[in-house]
XYZ file of N, CA and C in Angstrom:
702
model
N 47.314 -3.857 -8.864
C 47.842 -4.153 -8.065
C 46.361 -2.144 -6.920
N 46.061 -1.640 -8.183
C 44.956 -0.269 -7.928
C 43.826 -1.104 -7.360
N 43.513 -2.215 -8.079
C 42.174 -2.650 -7.420
C 42.229 -3.564 -6.051
N 43.761 -3.972 -5.705
C 44.039 -4.233 -4.432
C 43.544 -2.902 -3.400
N 44.677 -2.108 -3.849
C 44.464 -1.022 -2.567
C 42.683 -0.493 -3.004
N 42.403 -0.335 -3.635
C 40.683 0.491 -3.456
C 40.457 -0.625 -2.296
N 39.852 -2.073 -3.070
C 39.273 -3.113 -2.004
C 40.130 -2.743 -0.167
N 40.881 -2.594 -0.603
C 41.354 -2.104 0.900
C 40.936 -1.226 1.823
N 40.714 -0.202 0.799
C 40.221 0.914 1.113
C 38.660 1.080 1.454
N 37.855 0.369 0.832
C 36.369 0.222 0.716
C 36.214 -0.706 2.267
N 37.061 -1.416 3.003
C 36.655 -2.313 3.904
C 37.522 -1.803 5.073
N 38.314 -0.560 4.799
C 38.614 -0.018 5.582
C 37.394 1.206 5.729
N 37.181 1.938 5.099
C 35.621 2.498 5.586
C 34.493 1.671 6.197
N 34.181 0.850 5.619
C 33.183 -0.671 6.074
C 33.416 -0.821 7.306
N 34.477 -1.155 7.684
C 34.965 -1.669 9.367
C 34.296 0.079 10.290
N 35.123 0.808 10.000
C 35.307 2.508 10.221
C 33.694 2.643 11.093
N 33.188 2.472 9.064
C 31.749 3.189 9.701
C 30.670 2.153 10.474
N 31.563 0.704 10.539
C 30.617 0.203 11.572
C 30.733 0.406 11.974
N 32.324 0.334 12.786
C 32.776 0.637 13.841
C 31.931 1.613 15.162
N 31.680 3.352 13.649
C 30.782 4.161 14.734
C 29.552 4.478 15.009
N 29.387 3.328 14.406
C 27.698 2.623 14.428
C 27.474 1.958 15.598
N 28.384 0.873 15.688
C 28.217 0.284 17.083
C 28.195 1.625 18.237
N 29.547 1.859 18.126
C 29.572 2.958 18.939
C 28.854 4.053 19.785
N 28.051 4.640 18.770
C 26.763 5.459 18.875
C 25.604 4.668 19.299
N 25.735 3.385 18.876
C 24.334 2.642 19.275
C 24.681 1.829 21.207
N 25.657 1.883 21.738
C 26.183 1.534 22.526
C 26.298 3.008 23.614
N 26.211 4.131 22.915
C 26.430 5.138 23.437
C 25.380 5.824 24.639
N 25.314 6.444 25.477
C 24.340 6.753 26.966
C 23.890 7.774 26.900
N 24.306 9.163 25.840
C 24.376 9.876 24.771
C 22.980 10.075 24.259
N 21.732 10.351 24.928
C 20.439 10.440 24.038
C 20.396 11.200 22.827
N 20.432 12.621 23.170
C 20.914 13.193 22.239
C 21.789 13.059 21.762
N 22.754 12.633 21.494
C 23.769 12.723 20.731
C 23.291 11.128 19.774
N 22.598 10.000 20.107
C 22.566 9.639 19.461
C 21.281 8.986 18.544
N 20.379 10.494 18.898
C 19.326 11.298 17.958
C 19.977 11.305 17.246
N 20.548 12.621 16.964
C 21.394 13.136 16.390
C 22.172 12.372 14.885
N 22.639 11.374 15.552
C 23.344 10.349 14.563
C 21.927 9.624 13.946
N 21.072 8.977 14.157
C 19.729 8.578 13.917
C 19.638 9.515 12.747
N 20.008 10.895 13.241
C 18.757 11.510 11.909
C 19.629 11.765 10.813
N 21.175 11.912 10.877
C 22.229 11.727 10.003
C 22.178 10.542 9.454
N 21.740 9.390 9.768
C 22.151 8.833 9.373
C 20.442 8.302 8.486
N 19.444 8.462 8.649
C 18.211 9.100 7.833
C 18.913 9.872 6.982
N 19.275 10.987 7.041
C 19.616 11.651 5.793
C 20.218 10.789 4.810
N 21.357 10.291 5.446
C 22.054 9.694 4.063
C 21.359 7.821 3.469
N 20.021 7.951 4.250
C 19.051 7.186 3.402
C 19.690 5.704 3.760
N 20.381 5.787 5.130
C 20.463 4.377 5.782
C 19.988 4.075 6.844
N 18.494 3.132 6.673
C 17.396 3.557 6.895
C 17.429 1.970 8.174
N 17.860 0.982 8.055
C 18.198 0.356 8.825
C 19.053 0.899 9.823
N 19.687 1.926 9.441
C 20.561 2.323 11.158
C 19.588 3.270 11.465
N 19.262 4.093 10.983
C 18.510 5.218 11.639
C 17.022 4.342 12.387
N 16.424 3.535 11.303
C 15.145 2.849 12.579
C 15.517 2.182 13.609
N 16.179 1.674 13.503
C 17.313 0.933 15.048
C 17.529 2.128 15.981
N 18.203 2.785 15.946
C 18.544 3.872 16.971
C 17.077 4.940 16.984
N 16.652 4.818 16.442
C 14.935 5.743 16.805
C 14.239 4.809 17.365
N 14.129 3.379 17.550
C 13.997 2.603 18.082
C 14.009 2.577 19.513
N 15.676 2.785 19.586
C 16.342 2.537 20.802
C 15.621 3.738 21.416
N 15.503 4.829 21.117
C 15.617 6.007 21.834
C 13.967 6.536 22.199
N 13.144 5.655 21.666
C 11.721 5.884 22.202
C 11.492 6.280 23.496
N 11.810 4.706 24.323
C 11.932 5.104 25.932
C 12.697 6.760 26.743
N 13.526 7.193 26.014
C 14.226 8.191 26.149
C 13.694 9.339 26.119
N 13.069 9.743 25.212
C 12.337 10.610 24.303
C 10.994 10.812 24.610
N 10.297 9.506 24.974
C 8.702 9.397 25.680
C 8.717 10.736 26.269
N 7.513 12.215 25.832
C 6.857 12.756 26.799
C 7.817 14.345 26.487
N 9.158 13.929 25.728
C 9.972 15.093 25.514
C 9.045 15.930 24.284
N 10.064 16.842 23.818
C 10.051 17.470 22.809
C 9.920 16.927 21.381
N 11.061 16.185 21.277
C 11.669 15.540 20.309
C 10.494 14.836 20.313
N 9.874 13.568 21.062
C 9.508 12.623 20.662
C 8.625 12.598 19.377
N 8.443 13.522 18.992
C 7.110 13.379 18.087
C 8.301 13.337 16.701
N 9.131 14.129 16.616
C 10.223 14.187 15.386
C 9.908 12.957 15.124
N 10.777 12.052 16.338
C 11.442 10.680 16.373
C 10.475 9.971 15.955
N 8.991 9.818 16.052
C 8.215 9.013 15.529
C 8.433 8.883 14.244
N 7.847 10.572 13.459
C 7.830 10.549 12.301
C 8.949 9.835 11.428
N 10.003 10.208 11.974
C 11.426 9.891 11.379
C 11.731 7.705 11.456
N 10.905 7.723 12.582
C 11.295 5.977 12.518
C 10.081 5.586 11.642
N 8.703 6.111 11.448
C 8.013 5.563 10.536
C 8.461 5.584 8.861
N 9.410 7.163 8.533
C 9.718 7.428 7.581
C 10.861 5.962 7.168
N 11.628 5.545 8.179
C 12.946 5.330 8.255
C 11.843 3.841 7.655
N 11.535 2.826 8.571
C 10.698 1.711 7.514
C 9.976 1.826 6.192
N 9.471 2.781 6.337
C 9.057 3.087 4.607
C 10.323 3.787 3.593
N 11.892 3.880 3.703
C 12.860 4.164 3.652
C 13.317 2.357 2.656
N 13.074 1.471 3.795
C 13.578 0.201 3.868
C 12.609 -0.647 2.917
N 11.188 0.124 2.352
C 9.852 -0.915 1.739
C 9.494 -1.742 2.831
N 9.503 -1.530 4.104
C 8.718 -2.021 5.142
C 7.399 -1.725 4.856
N 6.468 -1.389 4.251
C 5.428 -0.224 4.197
C 4.292 -0.731 5.018
N 4.212 -1.995 5.551
C 3.575 -2.094 6.489
C 3.458 -1.749 7.697
N 5.326 -2.079 8.506
C 5.411 -1.285 9.382
C 5.889 0.009 9.226
N 5.691 0.501 8.177
C 5.740 2.283 8.312
C 4.552 2.838 8.312
N 3.428 1.898 7.731
C 1.966 2.410 7.843
C 1.630 2.234 9.290
N 2.201 1.681 9.791
C 1.087 1.421 11.324
C 2.223 2.414 12.301
N 3.818 2.390 11.860
C 4.053 3.917 13.180
C 3.508 5.505 12.667
N 3.158 5.603 11.058
C 2.465 6.684 11.169
C 0.856 6.578 11.658
N 0.611 5.754 11.694
C -1.148 5.884 12.765
C -0.769 5.792 14.313
N 0.286 5.260 14.920
C 1.113 5.455 15.877
C 1.046 7.439 15.831
N 1.696 7.453 15.074
C 2.005 8.819 14.992
C 0.427 9.843 15.328
N -0.283 9.247 14.844
C -1.603 9.949 14.679
C -2.450 9.959 15.633
N -2.401 8.700 16.213
C -2.712 8.584 17.668
C -2.002 9.449 18.499
N -0.925 9.685 19.013
C -0.466 10.043 19.521
C -0.369 11.880 19.524
N -0.094 12.031 17.967
C -0.572 13.635 17.837
C -1.576 14.103 16.479
N -2.629 13.796 16.747
C -3.789 14.287 15.820
C -3.255 15.367 15.208
N -3.296 16.793 16.008
C -2.955 18.032 15.449
C -1.356 18.337 15.994
N -0.357 16.933 15.444
C 1.202 17.493 15.239
C 1.383 18.458 13.816
N 2.521 18.752 13.602
C 2.883 19.484 13.102
C 2.981 18.491 11.644
N 3.520 17.292 11.574
C 4.156 16.457 10.781
C 1.904 15.539 10.431
N 0.851 15.850 11.200
C -0.218 15.125 11.191
C -0.666 14.949 9.774
N -0.692 16.231 8.990
C -1.417 15.999 7.777
C -0.200 14.847 6.831
N 0.286 14.992 6.837
C 1.952 14.460 5.886
C 1.993 12.312 6.473
N 1.309 12.438 7.750
C 1.810 11.107 8.508
C 0.203 10.565 7.778
N -1.165 11.404 7.424
C -2.100 10.922 7.140
C -2.213 10.534 5.886
N -1.192 11.097 4.664
C -1.467 10.993 3.293
C -0.334 9.640 3.472
N 0.879 9.338 3.721
C 1.793 8.897 3.907
C 1.056 7.346 4.439
N 0.435 7.121 5.912
C -0.387 5.836 5.819
C -1.118 5.535 4.347
N -1.778 6.288 3.947
C -2.476 5.363 2.645
C -1.030 5.141 1.221
N -0.289 6.036 1.297
C 0.750 6.020 0.257
C 1.509 4.291 0.719
N 1.425 4.299 1.800
C 2.430 3.237 2.247
C 1.716 1.712 1.702
N -0.129 1.818 2.372
C -0.318 0.434 1.506
C -1.036 0.851 0.442
N -0.752 2.126 -0.508
C -0.827 2.047 -1.941
C 0.711 1.201 -2.451
N 1.481 1.209 -2.511
C 2.784 0.745 -2.268
C 2.901 -1.103 -2.483
N 2.397 -1.165 -1.429
C 2.098 -2.347 -0.441
C 0.918 -3.242 -1.733
N 0.487 -3.179 -2.253
C -1.081 -3.402 -2.808
C -0.357 -3.926 -3.833
N -1.100 -5.962 -4.019
C 0.148 -6.464 -4.799
C -0.894 -7.029 -6.569
N -0.273 -7.619 -6.700
C -1.064 -7.350 -8.395
C -2.369 -8.525 -7.953
N -3.293 -7.631 -9.032
C -4.473 -8.401 -8.686
C -5.462 -9.426 -8.576
N -4.105 -10.295 -9.340
C -4.635 -11.432 -9.018
C -4.329 -12.552 -7.672
N -3.701 -11.041 -6.711
C -3.211 -11.888 -5.830
C -4.365 -11.057 -4.385
N -4.771 -11.602 -2.879
C -5.280 -10.923 -2.489
C -5.405 -9.730 -2.113
N -6.346 -8.587 -2.037
C -6.379 -7.500 -1.862
C -6.286 -6.559 -0.626
N -6.480 -7.081 0.497
C -6.693 -6.042 1.569
C -5.729 -4.651 1.659
N -4.273 -5.089 1.528
C -3.471 -3.676 1.166
C -4.465 -2.880 0.458
N -4.874 -3.206 -0.889
C -5.308 -2.289 -1.844
C -7.105 -1.652 -0.718
N -7.440 -2.362 -0.699
C -8.826 -1.792 0.066
C -7.983 -0.634 1.559
N -6.976 -1.283 2.128
C -6.637 -0.224 3.215
C -6.413 0.733 2.671
N -5.820 0.673 1.807
C -5.265 2.032 0.920
C -6.215 3.261 0.384
N -7.460 2.559 -0.296
C -8.416 2.870 -0.599
C -8.916 3.574 0.327
N -9.115 2.972 1.261
C -9.674 3.914 2.866
C -9.006 5.061 3.435
N -7.775 4.678 3.557
C -6.846 6.062 4.345
C -7.129 7.136 2.809
N -6.508 6.374 1.305
C -6.191 8.027 0.900
C -8.029 8.614 1.317
N -9.044 7.927 0.480
C -10.060 8.497 0.947
C -10.838 9.132 2.054
N -9.912 9.112 2.873
C -10.279 9.940 4.399
C -9.029 10.932 4.599
N -8.134 10.871 3.619
C -6.903 12.003 3.966
C -8.074 13.232 3.095
N -8.738 12.616 1.634
C -8.548 13.804 0.629
C -10.190 14.675 1.069
N -10.899 13.924 2.452
C -12.095 14.299 2.836
C -11.701 15.398 3.947
N -10.290 14.883 4.945
C -10.237 16.023 5.270
C -9.022 16.925 4.888
N -8.254 16.931 3.947
C -7.789 17.593 3.393
C -8.232 18.009 1.771
N -8.951 18.655 1.568
C -9.695 19.017 -0.056
C -8.611 19.396 -0.275
N -7.836 20.749 -0.199
C -7.038 21.686 -0.719
C -5.684 21.454 -0.392
N -5.255 20.162 -0.310
C -3.768 20.175 0.692
C -2.735 19.890 -1.122
N -1.638 20.124 -0.789
C -0.644 19.692 -2.336
C -0.747 18.829 -2.421
N -1.096 17.429 -2.246
C -0.926 16.130 -2.180
C -2.656 15.641 -2.685
N -3.747 16.259 -2.480
C -5.130 16.051 -3.147
C -4.854 15.345 -3.870
N -4.366 16.074 -5.099
C -4.589 15.688 -6.302
C -4.495 14.514 -6.743
N -2.380 13.847 -6.289
C -2.114 12.732 -6.337
C -2.733 11.624 -5.354
N -3.246 12.232 -4.568
C -4.561 10.562 -3.843
C -5.188 10.437 -4.569
N -5.989 11.395 -5.142
C -7.123 11.255 -6.284
C -7.133 10.165 -7.188
N -5.630 10.203 -7.938
C -5.091 9.705 -8.849
C -5.203 8.601 -8.424
N -4.455 7.967 -6.865
C -4.129 6.786 -6.723
C -5.580 6.142 -6.078
N -6.255 7.364 -5.577
C -7.556 6.584 -5.982
C -8.485 5.772 -6.403
N -8.232 6.556 -7.918
C -8.898 5.572 -9.141
C -8.237 4.607 -9.409
N -6.868 4.876 -9.832
C -6.327 3.529 -9.841
C -5.907 2.386 -9.369
N -6.790 2.339 -7.731
C -6.548 1.458 -6.665
C -8.451 0.981 -7.302
N -9.432 1.744 -7.332
C -10.462 1.686 -7.448
C -10.657 -0.133 -8.843
N -9.735 1.185 -9.815
C -10.028 0.345 -11.165
C -8.781 -1.289 -10.771
N -8.096 -1.127 -9.972
C -7.976 -2.698 -9.475
C -8.364 -3.567 -8.579
N -9.095 -2.998 -7.936
C -10.420 -3.926 -7.566
C -11.102 -4.423 -8.468
N -11.788 -3.227 -9.304
C -12.843 -3.544 -10.579
C -12.095 -5.237 -11.089
N -10.639 -4.635 -11.861
C -10.145 -5.506 -12.458
C -10.129 -7.210 -12.080
N -10.036 -7.107 -10.041
C -10.160 -7.806 -9.310
C -11.248 -8.882 -10.056
N -12.528 -8.111 -9.817
C -13.660 -8.265 -10.028
C -14.019 -9.145 -11.533
N -13.414 -8.302 -12.363
C -13.294 -9.178 -13.619
C -12.626 -10.207 -13.634
N -11.105 -10.650 -12.933
C -10.740 -11.774 -12.909
C -11.577 -13.149 -12.215
N -12.320 -12.172 -11.057
C -13.275 -13.707 -10.720
C -14.439 -14.147 -11.549
N -14.909 -13.201 -12.380
C -16.085 -13.052 -12.807
C -15.283 -14.137 -14.009
N -14.425 -13.770 -14.843
C -13.552 -14.326 -15.858
C -13.556 -16.273 -15.366
N -13.245 -16.209 -14.353
C -13.005 -17.294 -14.041
C -14.696 -18.197 -13.623
N -14.893 -17.816 -13.340
C -16.485 -18.115 -13.284
C -16.580 -19.056 -14.557
N -16.923 -17.846 -15.260
C -17.101 -18.091 -16.575
C -16.524 -19.237 -17.258
N -15.573 -19.411 -17.146
C -14.390 -20.777 -17.654
C -14.224 -21.708 -16.889
N -14.969 -21.719 -16.296
C -15.697 -22.943 -14.888
C -16.499 -23.866 -15.492
N -17.597 -22.672 -16.321
C -18.762 -23.288 -17.112
C -19.347 -24.007 -16.265
N -20.166 -24.877 -16.851
C -20.595 -26.320 -16.172
C -20.235 -27.049 -14.616
N -19.012 -26.728 -15.122
C -17.854 -27.687 -13.968
C -18.424 -27.336 -11.787
N -19.322 -28.783 -11.851
C -20.252 -28.763 -10.489
C -21.406 -27.247 -10.206
N -21.228 -27.116 -11.855
C -22.783 -26.389 -10.828
C -22.914 -25.043 -12.524
N -23.511 -24.327 -12.094
C -23.858 -23.425 -12.825
C -22.905 -21.712 -12.791
N -21.932 -22.011 -13.281
C -20.794 -21.249 -13.031
C -20.922 -19.734 -13.751
N -21.908 -19.781 -14.795
C -22.314 -18.787 -15.196
C -22.886 -17.903 -14.614
N -23.777 -18.371 -13.691
C -24.919 -17.260 -13.297
C -23.796 -16.428 -11.585
N -23.031 -17.395 -11.136
C -21.865 -17.108 -10.706
C -21.167 -15.747 -10.967
N -20.574 -15.753 -12.742
C -19.777 -14.831 -13.089
C -20.848 -13.713 -13.722
N -21.671 -13.902 -13.298
C -22.630 -12.597 -13.701
C -23.351 -11.803 -12.200
N -23.785 -12.439 -11.171
C -23.533 -11.963 -10.470
C -22.334 -11.084 -9.509
N -20.960 -12.101 -10.251
C -19.183 -11.439 -9.990
C -19.250 -10.286 -10.365
N -19.879 -10.592 -11.555
C -19.772 -8.855 -12.981
C -20.510 -8.251 -12.627
N -21.776 -8.159 -12.065
C -22.851 -7.273 -11.839
C -22.593 -6.542 -10.617
N -22.109 -7.367 -9.485
C -21.531 -7.030 -8.115
C -20.281 -5.530 -8.130
N -19.215 -6.399 -9.068
C -18.493 -5.450 -9.517
C -18.674 -4.251 -10.391
N -19.611 -4.082 -11.276
C -20.075 -2.711 -11.639
C -20.538 -1.969 -10.830
N -21.636 -2.184 -9.925
C -22.427 -1.667 -8.963
C -21.474 -0.915 -8.372
N -19.698 -1.749 -7.415
C -19.462 -1.227 -6.405
C -18.273 -0.145 -7.463
N -17.887 -0.245 -8.799
C -16.982 0.386 -9.566
C -17.669 1.096 -10.812
N -19.086 1.808 -11.029
C -19.317 2.034 -12.278
C -18.531 2.909 -13.192
N -18.057 3.371 -12.559
C -16.745 4.377 -13.183
C -15.586 3.991 -13.893
N -15.233 2.520 -13.791
C -13.857 1.941 -13.810
C -13.951 1.128 -15.697
N -12.522 1.712 -15.858
C -12.225 1.281 -17.218
C -12.829 -0.106 -17.691
N -12.555 -1.165 -16.472
C -13.060 -2.217 -17.076
C -14.398 -2.469 -17.207
N -15.364 -0.891 -17.575
C -16.702 -1.507 -17.426
C -17.494 -2.377 -18.707
N -16.813 -1.380 -19.736
C -17.238 -2.570 -20.762
C -16.774 -4.198 -21.006
N -15.444 -4.535 -20.859
C -15.224 -6.197 -20.422
C -16.397 -6.684 -19.111
N -16.805 -6.139 -18.237
C -17.415 -6.768 -17.384
C -18.886 -6.544 -18.023
N -19.724 -5.945 -18.606
C -20.579 -5.723 -18.976
C -20.949 -6.852 -20.735
N -19.544 -7.215 -21.191
C -19.656 -8.275 -22.296
C -19.805 -9.381 -21.657
N -19.090 -9.262 -20.486
C -19.158 -10.756 -19.638
C -20.037 -11.428 -19.041
N -21.136 -10.235 -18.875
C -22.123 -10.702 -18.255
C -22.767 -10.757 -19.435
N -22.712 -10.293 -21.089
C -23.499 -10.787 -22.003
C -23.053 -12.238 -22.346
N -22.030 -13.058 -22.414
C -21.267 -13.711 -22.741
C -21.762 -14.849 -21.312
N -22.092 -14.723 -20.856
C -22.170 -15.532 -19.590
C -24.112 -15.933 -19.608
N -24.584 -14.578 -19.663
C -26.140 -14.928 -20.135
C -26.379 -16.081 -21.683
N -26.049 -15.513 -22.228
C -25.996 -16.434 -23.750
C -25.856 -18.113 -23.292
N -24.185 -18.161 -23.221
C -23.526 -19.090 -22.115
C -24.778 -20.094 -21.758
N -25.881 -19.496 -20.161
C -26.500 -19.966 -19.811
C -28.146 -19.959 -20.276
N -28.162 -19.276 -21.592
C -29.322 -19.393 -21.883
C -29.006 -20.671 -22.640
N -28.487 -20.746 -22.984
C -28.247 -22.220 -23.974
C -28.053 -23.418 -24.284
N -27.520 -23.200 -22.732
C -28.314 -24.784 -21.828
C -29.294 -24.796 -21.028
N -30.363 -24.125 -21.106
C -31.209 -24.075 -20.395
C -31.813 -25.444 -20.821
N -32.594 -25.892 -20.160
C -34.285 -26.465 -20.430
C -35.154 -25.764 -21.962
N -35.965 -26.760 -22.123
C -36.645 -26.104 -23.827
C -37.535 -25.276 -23.198
N -38.175 -25.657 -22.269
C -38.967 -24.146 -21.740
C -38.472 -22.525 -21.303
N -37.460 -22.747 -20.664
C -36.669 -21.490 -20.380
C -35.645 -20.983 -21.309
N -35.846 -21.392 -22.455
C -34.279 -20.848 -23.275
C -35.043 -19.801 -23.891
N -36.388 -19.396 -24.338
C -36.962 -18.524 -24.902
C -36.612 -17.632 -23.793
N -37.335 -17.564 -22.772
C -37.246 -16.131 -21.692
C -35.685 -16.316 -21.212
N -34.752 -16.732 -21.488
C -32.978 -16.177 -21.294
C -33.031 -15.753 -22.583
N -32.909 -16.414 -23.130
C -32.359 -15.843 -24.854
C -33.377 -14.314 -24.825
N -34.231 -13.884 -25.214
C -34.951 -12.886 -24.598
C -34.044 -11.649 -24.090
N -33.628 -12.235 -22.457
C -33.072 -11.079 -21.684
C -31.682 -11.060 -22.286
N -30.432 -12.139 -23.139
C -29.714 -11.927 -23.766
C -29.929 -10.458 -24.766
């Protein structure tokens, strides 16, 4: 019986909440809708806040509230873990308000959104590269910001991720061996290019040893007249 009463009360609360949201969504009072959107944002109901902020863009364009609205809209998408939409709205904010009161934070959050969207090293790394570029731009613009130290930590982490991606690619070539060509040479090129791009990486030893292994394998499979030279290089 108690369980039934609790479920009934919960259903009433949900319906009341939905009714209030639908009412404010249909409201023509832009200021009231803006306050409601900010309230939903504070309550971490990001889908509702984003929807209301989106609706209000035409009403507040060119007004003092437009700047805050755009920034909170970007944060609402970020709160939903829609990091790509969030980063795009932060970039829109920067374009519209390059010296705005939220500009420094928005620039940091562009990089942070891409950082959060950065996938496993085995996957395609476009978000990782975007995060790295955005965070490097941030620390160059704001070398003494409160977020600068954390941004540097993210930069190191992202560079290591890209280095590990290079190591995985090189190891794949090594494992392919002589399948459809000399993949040991490709492994060496991939590993050397990765070391050139990320010389400080924690995967440096792994990359160097993979180069050694690849060159040794390539030497062992060489024609007699090239074996001496290649073993000497190893």
